[in-house]
Coordinates of C-alpha atoms in Angstrom, one line a residue:
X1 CA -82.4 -120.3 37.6
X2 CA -80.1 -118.7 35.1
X3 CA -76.3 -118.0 35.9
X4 CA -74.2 -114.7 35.2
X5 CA -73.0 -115.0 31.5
X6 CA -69.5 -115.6 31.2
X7 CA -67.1 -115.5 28.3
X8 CA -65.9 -118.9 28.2
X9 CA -68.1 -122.2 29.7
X10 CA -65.9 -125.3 29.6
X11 CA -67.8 -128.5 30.2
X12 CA -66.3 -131.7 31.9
X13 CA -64.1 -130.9 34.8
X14 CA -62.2 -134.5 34.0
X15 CA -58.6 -133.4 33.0
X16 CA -59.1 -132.0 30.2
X17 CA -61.3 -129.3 30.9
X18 CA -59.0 -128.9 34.0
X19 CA -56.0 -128.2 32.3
X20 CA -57.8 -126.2 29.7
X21 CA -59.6 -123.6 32.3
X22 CA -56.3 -123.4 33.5
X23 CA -54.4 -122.6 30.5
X24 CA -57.5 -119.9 29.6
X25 CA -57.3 -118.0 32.5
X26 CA -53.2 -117.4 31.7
X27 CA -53.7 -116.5 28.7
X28 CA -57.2 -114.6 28.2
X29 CA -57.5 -110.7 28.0
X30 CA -57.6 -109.8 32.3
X31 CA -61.3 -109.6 33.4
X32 CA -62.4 -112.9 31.0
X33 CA -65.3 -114.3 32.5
X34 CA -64.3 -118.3 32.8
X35 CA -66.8 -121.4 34.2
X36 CA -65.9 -124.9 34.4
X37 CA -68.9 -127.0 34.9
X38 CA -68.8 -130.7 35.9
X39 CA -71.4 -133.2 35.7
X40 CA -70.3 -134.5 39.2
X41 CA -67.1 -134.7 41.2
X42 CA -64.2 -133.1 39.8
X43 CA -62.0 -135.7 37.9
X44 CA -64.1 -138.5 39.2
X45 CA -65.0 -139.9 35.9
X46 CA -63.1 -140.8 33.1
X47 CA -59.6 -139.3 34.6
X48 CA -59.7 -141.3 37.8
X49 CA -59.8 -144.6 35.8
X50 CA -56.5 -143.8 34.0
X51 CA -52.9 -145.5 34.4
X52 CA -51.3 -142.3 33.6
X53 CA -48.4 -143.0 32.0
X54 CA -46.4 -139.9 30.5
X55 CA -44.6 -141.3 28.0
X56 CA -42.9 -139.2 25.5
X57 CA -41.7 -140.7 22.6
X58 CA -44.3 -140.1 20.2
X59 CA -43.7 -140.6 16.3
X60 CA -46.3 -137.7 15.7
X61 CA -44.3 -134.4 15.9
X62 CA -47.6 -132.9 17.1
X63 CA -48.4 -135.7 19.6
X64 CA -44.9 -135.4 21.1
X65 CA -45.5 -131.4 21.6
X66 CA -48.6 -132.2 23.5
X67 CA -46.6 -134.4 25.7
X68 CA -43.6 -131.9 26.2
X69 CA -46.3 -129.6 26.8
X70 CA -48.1 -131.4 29.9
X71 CA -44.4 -131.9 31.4
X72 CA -43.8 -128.6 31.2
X73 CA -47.1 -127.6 33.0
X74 CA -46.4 -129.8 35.7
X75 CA -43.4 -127.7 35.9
X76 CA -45.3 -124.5 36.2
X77 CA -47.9 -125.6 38.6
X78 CA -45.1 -127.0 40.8
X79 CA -44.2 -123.2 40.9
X80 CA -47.4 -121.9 42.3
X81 CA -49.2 -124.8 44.2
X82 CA -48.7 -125.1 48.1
X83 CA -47.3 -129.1 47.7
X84 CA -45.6 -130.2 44.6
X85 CA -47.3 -132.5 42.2
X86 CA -46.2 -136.0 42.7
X87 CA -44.7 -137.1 39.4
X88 CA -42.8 -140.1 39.8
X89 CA -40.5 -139.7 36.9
X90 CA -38.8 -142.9 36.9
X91 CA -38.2 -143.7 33.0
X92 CA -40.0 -146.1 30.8
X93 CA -38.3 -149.4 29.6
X94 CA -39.5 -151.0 26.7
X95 CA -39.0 -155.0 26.1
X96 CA -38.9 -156.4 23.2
X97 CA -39.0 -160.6 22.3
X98 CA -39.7 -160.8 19.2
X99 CA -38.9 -159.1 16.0
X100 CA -41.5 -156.9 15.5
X101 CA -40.8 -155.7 19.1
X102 CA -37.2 -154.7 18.4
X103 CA -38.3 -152.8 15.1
X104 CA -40.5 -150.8 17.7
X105 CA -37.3 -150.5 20.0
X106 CA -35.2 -149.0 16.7
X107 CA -38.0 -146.7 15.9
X108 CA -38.5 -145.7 19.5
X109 CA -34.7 -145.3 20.2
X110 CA -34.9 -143.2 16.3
X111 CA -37.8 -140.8 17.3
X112 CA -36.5 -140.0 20.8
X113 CA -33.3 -139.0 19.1
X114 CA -35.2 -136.9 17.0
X115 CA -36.8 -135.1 20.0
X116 CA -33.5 -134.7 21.9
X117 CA -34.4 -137.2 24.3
X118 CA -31.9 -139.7 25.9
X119 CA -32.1 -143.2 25.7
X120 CA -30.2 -146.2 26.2
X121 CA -30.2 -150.1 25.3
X122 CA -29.9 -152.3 28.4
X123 CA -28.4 -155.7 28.6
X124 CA -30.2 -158.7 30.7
X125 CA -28.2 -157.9 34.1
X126 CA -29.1 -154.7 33.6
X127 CA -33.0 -155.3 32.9
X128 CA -33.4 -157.0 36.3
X129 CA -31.8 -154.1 38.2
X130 CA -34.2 -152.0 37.0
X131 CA -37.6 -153.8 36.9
X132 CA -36.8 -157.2 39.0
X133 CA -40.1 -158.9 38.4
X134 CA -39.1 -158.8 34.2
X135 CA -37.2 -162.5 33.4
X136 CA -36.0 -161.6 30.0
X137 CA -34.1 -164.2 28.0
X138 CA -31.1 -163.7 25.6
X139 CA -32.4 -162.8 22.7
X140 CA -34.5 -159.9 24.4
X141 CA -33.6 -156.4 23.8
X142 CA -34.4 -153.3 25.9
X143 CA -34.5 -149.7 25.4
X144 CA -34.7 -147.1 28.5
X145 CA -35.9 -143.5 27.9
X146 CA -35.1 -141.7 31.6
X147 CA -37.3 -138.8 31.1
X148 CA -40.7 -140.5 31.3
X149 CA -42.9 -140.7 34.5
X150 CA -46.5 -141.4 35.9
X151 CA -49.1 -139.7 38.5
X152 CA -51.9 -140.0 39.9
X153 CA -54.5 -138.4 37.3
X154 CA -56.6 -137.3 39.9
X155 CA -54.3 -135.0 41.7
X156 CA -52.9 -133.8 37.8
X157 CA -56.7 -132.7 37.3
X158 CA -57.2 -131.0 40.9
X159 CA -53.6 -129.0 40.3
X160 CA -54.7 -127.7 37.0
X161 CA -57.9 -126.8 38.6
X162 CA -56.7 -125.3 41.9
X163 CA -54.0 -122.9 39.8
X164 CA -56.8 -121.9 37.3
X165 CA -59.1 -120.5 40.6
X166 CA -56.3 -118.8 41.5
X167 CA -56.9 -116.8 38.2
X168 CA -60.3 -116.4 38.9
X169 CA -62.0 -119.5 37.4
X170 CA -65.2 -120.8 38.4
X171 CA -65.6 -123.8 39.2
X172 CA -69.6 -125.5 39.3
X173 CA -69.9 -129.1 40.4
X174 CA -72.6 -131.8 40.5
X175 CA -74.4 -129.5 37.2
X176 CA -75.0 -131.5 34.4
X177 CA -75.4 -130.0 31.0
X178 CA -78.0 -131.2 29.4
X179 CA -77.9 -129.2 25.9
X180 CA -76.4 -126.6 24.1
X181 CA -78.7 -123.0 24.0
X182 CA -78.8 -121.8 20.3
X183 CA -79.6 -118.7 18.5
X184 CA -79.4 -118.1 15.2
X185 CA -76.7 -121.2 14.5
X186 CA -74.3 -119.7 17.3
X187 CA -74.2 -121.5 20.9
X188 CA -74.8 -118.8 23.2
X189 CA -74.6 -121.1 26.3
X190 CA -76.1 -124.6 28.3
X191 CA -78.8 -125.4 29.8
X192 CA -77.9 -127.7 32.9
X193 CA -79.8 -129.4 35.8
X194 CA -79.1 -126.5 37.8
X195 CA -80.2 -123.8 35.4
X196 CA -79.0 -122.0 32.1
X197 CA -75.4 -120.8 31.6
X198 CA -74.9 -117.8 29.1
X199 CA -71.7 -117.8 27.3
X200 CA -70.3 -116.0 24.2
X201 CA -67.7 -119.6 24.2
X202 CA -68.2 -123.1 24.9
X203 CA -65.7 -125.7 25.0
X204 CA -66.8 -128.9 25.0
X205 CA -64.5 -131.4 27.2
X206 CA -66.8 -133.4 28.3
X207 CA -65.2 -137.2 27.1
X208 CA -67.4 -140.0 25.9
X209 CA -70.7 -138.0 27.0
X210 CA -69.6 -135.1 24.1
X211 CA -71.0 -137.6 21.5
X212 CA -74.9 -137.7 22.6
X213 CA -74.7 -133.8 23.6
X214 CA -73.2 -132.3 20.3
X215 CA -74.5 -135.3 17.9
X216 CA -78.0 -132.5 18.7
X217 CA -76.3 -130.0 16.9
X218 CA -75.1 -132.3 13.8
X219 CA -71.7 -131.8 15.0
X220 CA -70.5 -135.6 14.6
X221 CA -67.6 -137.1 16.6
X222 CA -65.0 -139.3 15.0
X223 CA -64.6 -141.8 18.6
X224 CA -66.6 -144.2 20.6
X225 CA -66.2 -145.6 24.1
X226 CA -63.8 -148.7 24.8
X227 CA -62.5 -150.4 27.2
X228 CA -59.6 -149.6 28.8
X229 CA -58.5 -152.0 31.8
X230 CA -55.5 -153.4 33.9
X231 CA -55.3 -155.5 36.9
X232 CA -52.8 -154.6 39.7
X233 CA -51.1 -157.2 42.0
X234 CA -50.4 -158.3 45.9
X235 CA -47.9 -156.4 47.4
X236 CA -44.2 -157.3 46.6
X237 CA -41.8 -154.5 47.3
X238 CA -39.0 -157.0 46.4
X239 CA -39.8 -157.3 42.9
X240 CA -41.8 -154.0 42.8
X241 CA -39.8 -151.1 44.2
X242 CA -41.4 -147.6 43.7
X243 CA -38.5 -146.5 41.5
X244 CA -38.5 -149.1 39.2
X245 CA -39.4 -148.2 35.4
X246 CA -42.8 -148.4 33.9
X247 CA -42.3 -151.6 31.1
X248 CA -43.9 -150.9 27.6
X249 CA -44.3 -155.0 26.2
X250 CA -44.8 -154.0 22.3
X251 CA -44.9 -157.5 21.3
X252 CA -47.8 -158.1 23.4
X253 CA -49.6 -155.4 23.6
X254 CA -49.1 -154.9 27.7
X255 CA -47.6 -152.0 30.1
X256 CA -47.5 -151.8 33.2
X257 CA -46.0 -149.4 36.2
X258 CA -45.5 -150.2 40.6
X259 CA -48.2 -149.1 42.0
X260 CA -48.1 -148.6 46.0
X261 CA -45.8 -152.3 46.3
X262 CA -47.9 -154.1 43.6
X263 CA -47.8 -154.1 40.0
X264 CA -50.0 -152.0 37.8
X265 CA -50.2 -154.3 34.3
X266 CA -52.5 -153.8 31.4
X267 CA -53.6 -156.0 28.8
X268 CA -54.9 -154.4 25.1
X269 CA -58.1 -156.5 24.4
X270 CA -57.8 -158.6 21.1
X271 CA -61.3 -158.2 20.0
X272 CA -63.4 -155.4 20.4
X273 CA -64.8 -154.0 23.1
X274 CA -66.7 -151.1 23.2
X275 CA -69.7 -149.2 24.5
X276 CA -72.9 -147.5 23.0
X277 CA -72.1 -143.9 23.6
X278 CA -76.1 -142.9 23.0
X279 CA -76.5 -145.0 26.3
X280 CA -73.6 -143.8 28.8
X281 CA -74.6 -143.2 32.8
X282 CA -73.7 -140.8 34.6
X283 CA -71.5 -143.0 36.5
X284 CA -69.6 -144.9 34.5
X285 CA -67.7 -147.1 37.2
X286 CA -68.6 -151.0 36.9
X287 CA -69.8 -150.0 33.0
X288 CA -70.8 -153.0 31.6
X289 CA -69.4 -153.2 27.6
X290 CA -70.6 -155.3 24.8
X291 CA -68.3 -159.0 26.1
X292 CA -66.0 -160.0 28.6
X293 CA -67.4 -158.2 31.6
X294 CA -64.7 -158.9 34.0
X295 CA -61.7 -159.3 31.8
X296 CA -61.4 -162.7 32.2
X297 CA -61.4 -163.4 28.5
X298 CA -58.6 -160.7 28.0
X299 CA -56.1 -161.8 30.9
X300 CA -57.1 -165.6 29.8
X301 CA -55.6 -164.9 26.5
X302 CA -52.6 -163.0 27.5
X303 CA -51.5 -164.8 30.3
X304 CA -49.2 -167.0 28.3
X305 CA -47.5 -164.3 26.8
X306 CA -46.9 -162.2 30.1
X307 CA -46.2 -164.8 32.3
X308 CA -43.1 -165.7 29.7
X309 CA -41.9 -162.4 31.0
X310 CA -43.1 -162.2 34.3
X311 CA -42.9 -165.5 35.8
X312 CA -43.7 -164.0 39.4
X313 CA -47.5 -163.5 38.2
X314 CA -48.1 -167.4 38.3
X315 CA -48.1 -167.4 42.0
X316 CA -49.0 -163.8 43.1
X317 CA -52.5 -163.0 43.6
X318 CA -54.3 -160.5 41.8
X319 CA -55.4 -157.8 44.5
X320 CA -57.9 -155.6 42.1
X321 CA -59.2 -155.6 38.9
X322 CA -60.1 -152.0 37.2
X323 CA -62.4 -151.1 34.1
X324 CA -62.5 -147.6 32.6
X325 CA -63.8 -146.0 29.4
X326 CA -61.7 -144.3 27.0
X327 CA -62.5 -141.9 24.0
X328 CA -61.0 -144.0 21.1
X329 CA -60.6 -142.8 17.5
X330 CA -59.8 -144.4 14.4
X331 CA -56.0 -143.3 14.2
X332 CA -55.4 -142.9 18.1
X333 CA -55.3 -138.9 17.9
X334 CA -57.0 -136.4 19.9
X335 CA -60.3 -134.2 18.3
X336 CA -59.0 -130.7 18.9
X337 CA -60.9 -128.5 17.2
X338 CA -63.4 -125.5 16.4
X339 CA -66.6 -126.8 14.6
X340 CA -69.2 -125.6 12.4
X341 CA -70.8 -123.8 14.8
X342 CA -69.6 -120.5 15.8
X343 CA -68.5 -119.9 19.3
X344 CA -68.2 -124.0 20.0
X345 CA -64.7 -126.1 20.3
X346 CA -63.7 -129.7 21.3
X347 CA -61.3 -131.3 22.9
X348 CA -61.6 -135.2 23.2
X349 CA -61.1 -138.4 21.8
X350 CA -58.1 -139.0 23.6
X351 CA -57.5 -142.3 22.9
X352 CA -56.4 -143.4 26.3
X353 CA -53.5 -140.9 26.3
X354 CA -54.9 -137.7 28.5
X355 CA -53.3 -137.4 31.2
X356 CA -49.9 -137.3 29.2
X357 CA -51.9 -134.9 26.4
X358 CA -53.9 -133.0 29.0
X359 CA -51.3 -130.1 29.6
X360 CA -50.5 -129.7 25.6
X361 CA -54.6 -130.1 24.9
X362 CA -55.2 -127.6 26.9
X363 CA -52.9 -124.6 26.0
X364 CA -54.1 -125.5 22.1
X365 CA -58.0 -125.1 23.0
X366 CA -57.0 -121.6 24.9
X367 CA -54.9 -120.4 22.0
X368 CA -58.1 -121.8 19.9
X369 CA -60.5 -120.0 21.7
X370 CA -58.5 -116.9 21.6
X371 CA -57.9 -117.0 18.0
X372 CA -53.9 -117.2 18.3
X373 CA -51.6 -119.1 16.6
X374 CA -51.2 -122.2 18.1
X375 CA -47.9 -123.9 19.6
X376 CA -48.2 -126.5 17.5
X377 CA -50.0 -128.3 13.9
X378 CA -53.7 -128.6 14.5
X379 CA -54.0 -130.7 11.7
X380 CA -53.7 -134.0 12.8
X381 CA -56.3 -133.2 15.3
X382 CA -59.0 -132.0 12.7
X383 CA -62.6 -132.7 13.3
X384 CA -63.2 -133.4 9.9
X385 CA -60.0 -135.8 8.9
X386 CA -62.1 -139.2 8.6
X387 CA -64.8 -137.4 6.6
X388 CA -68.5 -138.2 7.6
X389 CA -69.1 -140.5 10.1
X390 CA -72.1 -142.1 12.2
X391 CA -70.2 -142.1 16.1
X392 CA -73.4 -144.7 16.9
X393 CA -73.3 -147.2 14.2
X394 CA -71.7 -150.6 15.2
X395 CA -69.5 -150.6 12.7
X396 CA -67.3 -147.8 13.2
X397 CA -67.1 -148.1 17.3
X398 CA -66.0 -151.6 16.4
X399 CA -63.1 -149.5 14.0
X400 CA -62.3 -147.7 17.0
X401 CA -61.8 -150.4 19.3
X402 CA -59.8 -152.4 17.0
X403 CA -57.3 -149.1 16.9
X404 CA -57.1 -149.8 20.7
X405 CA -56.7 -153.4 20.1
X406 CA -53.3 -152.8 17.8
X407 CA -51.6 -149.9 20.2
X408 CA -48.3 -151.0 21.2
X409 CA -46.7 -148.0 22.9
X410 CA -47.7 -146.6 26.5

């Protein structure tokens, strides 16, 4: 079977691709031919596995846009959806118990200045009115930034893609691409397990899976597959109340958010954990990564550390446990890029940050594809910033892990 040709194929309806059919279709030339193709559900990968935290203090200029950029798109779809997105915009608060924690909070309170964000320092009191299960002590210092917020990732991905079929995208599910087609060193299209797709554009969203599939066609990606995962807790809608604040913990690498009466918390794994992305399923829920299967190892050695600022979690129970692979780079950055190969771009590597990128990612692929100037600097999203690299040798997805290992911010 071969499919109509279209002008644009985007591959991997996760959020990424999502928002970026979305953002195509408003800005192509009327008539563009546009088909997103998704290897199974829609956003029942990668994107379903995601805390979602839209924090936006980010020190990268660039970074920060992409942020501004997926609020403002929740913004717009708001305006033509039949139900409003449910963004729970409740602020982050950021904790801080040691030194190194309150140089974060100076930097954090610096940058959001810098982006015309507000942001104030809160006092003890005022730390337990806003997230009651936090005991800090006196010599803690907290920073609030009202303007931050979560959602639910999955119905993010399904607004970007119901808004982008309004403008005439196509949408293909349970097709798996299984190579690019080529002719004379352009892609012209995929072949998929339900036939060949034409295109005179492909944009490759695909997340961990884009390694394997373009590594065919020498393009190389800077990122490798680690393990993102967070625990949530019993119900206590005493010390969890739905508008309390997401908590950043710099000091010890932890976040966490309320999650329907519990608490959402995540712990940054100290050693490296990652996959093999030349081995991936298809369904990558219950993944099994390189150590620590369950997490044990991770919450074992964080418990101390959390517990000193959450008391409450030495006698609640632990309702579910979640495991998830990100698209980690060496720096933390998206790839957003053209390649070598005319007609193909990338958008991945988010670095467990898409959902809060996914709005700005997407309007820079469209104005990519479209060969516009772009909203914001491309450059620190370059293919080609770490210079050559093997995505499948050991050492480098252990680099990448480690650059999950030291994040600190949300």
């Amino acid at each position: 079977m071969q499919f109509p040709s279209t002008d644009y194929l985007i591959i991997g309806g996760g959020i990424l691709g999502a928002a970026t059919a979305w953002s195509l279709a408003q800005q192509a030339p009327a008539g563009s031919r546009i088909r997103l193709v998704e290897a199974g559900l829609l956003a029942s990968a990668t994107t379903s596995q995601a805390a979602a935290l839209l924090t936006r203090v980010r020190p990268d200029p660039a970074m920060a846009a992409l942020v501004a950029e997926t609020f403002t798109a929740i913004e717009q779809l708001d305006q033509v959806l039949e139900q409003p997105l449910p963004l729970r915009k409740v602020g982050s608060l950021h904790l801080a118990t040691a030194e190194s924690g309150k140089a974060y909070l100076q930097d954090t309170e610096t940058t959001a200045a810098s982006l015309g964000l507000s942001s104030e320092r809160l006092g003890p009191e005022q730390i337990k009115q806003r997230a009651p299960w936090l005991a800090p002590d006196q010599h803690s210092e907290a920073l609030f930034v009202a303007d931050d917020g979560y959602m639910d990732p999955v119905q993010l991905a399904q607004g970007y893609v119901s808004a982008a079929r309004k403008l005439g995208v196509e949408v293909v599910q349970n097709c798996r691409v299984d190579s690019l087609i080529m002719e004379q060193g352009r892609v012209v299209g995929a072949h998929t397990s339900q036939g060949s797709m034409p295109a005179d554009n492909l944009i490759c969203c695909s997340g961990p899976w884009a390694t394997r599939l373009l590594a065919e066609q020498g393009v190389h990606l800077a990122m490798a597959p680690v393990r993102s995962h967070y625990w949530i807790t019993e119900d206590n809608t005493e010390l969890f109340p739905t508008d309390s604040p997401m908590v950043i913990l710099p000091d010890i690498n932890a976040y966490a958010r309320p999650e329907v009466g519990g608490l959402l918390f995540g712990l940054r794994d100290q050693q490296a954990v990652y996959g093999d992305p030349a081995n991936l399923p298809e369904d990558i829920h219950g993944y099994l990564f390189n150590c620590d299967p369950d997490g044990w190892e991770c919450l074992e050695a964080g418990w101390g550390d959390l517990a000193a600022v959450f008391p409450a979690i030495e006698h609640l129970g632990v309702a579910h446990y979640l495991t998830g692979v990100s698209s980690y780079t060496p720096d933390g950055k998206p790839l957003i890029d053209t390649t070598h190969i005319p007609g193909l771009l990338v958008g991945t590597g988010c670095s467990g940050g898409g959902i809060a990128l996914s709005g700005g990612i997407g309007r820079l692929l469209a104005e990519l594809a479209l060969e516009r100037d772009t909203f914001c600097d491309v450059a620190p999203f370059k293919l080609d910033r770490f210079g050559s690299v093997d995505p499948f040798a050991e050492e480098f997805r252990v680099r990448c892990a480690l650059a999950r290992s030291q994040k600190k911010s949300g």
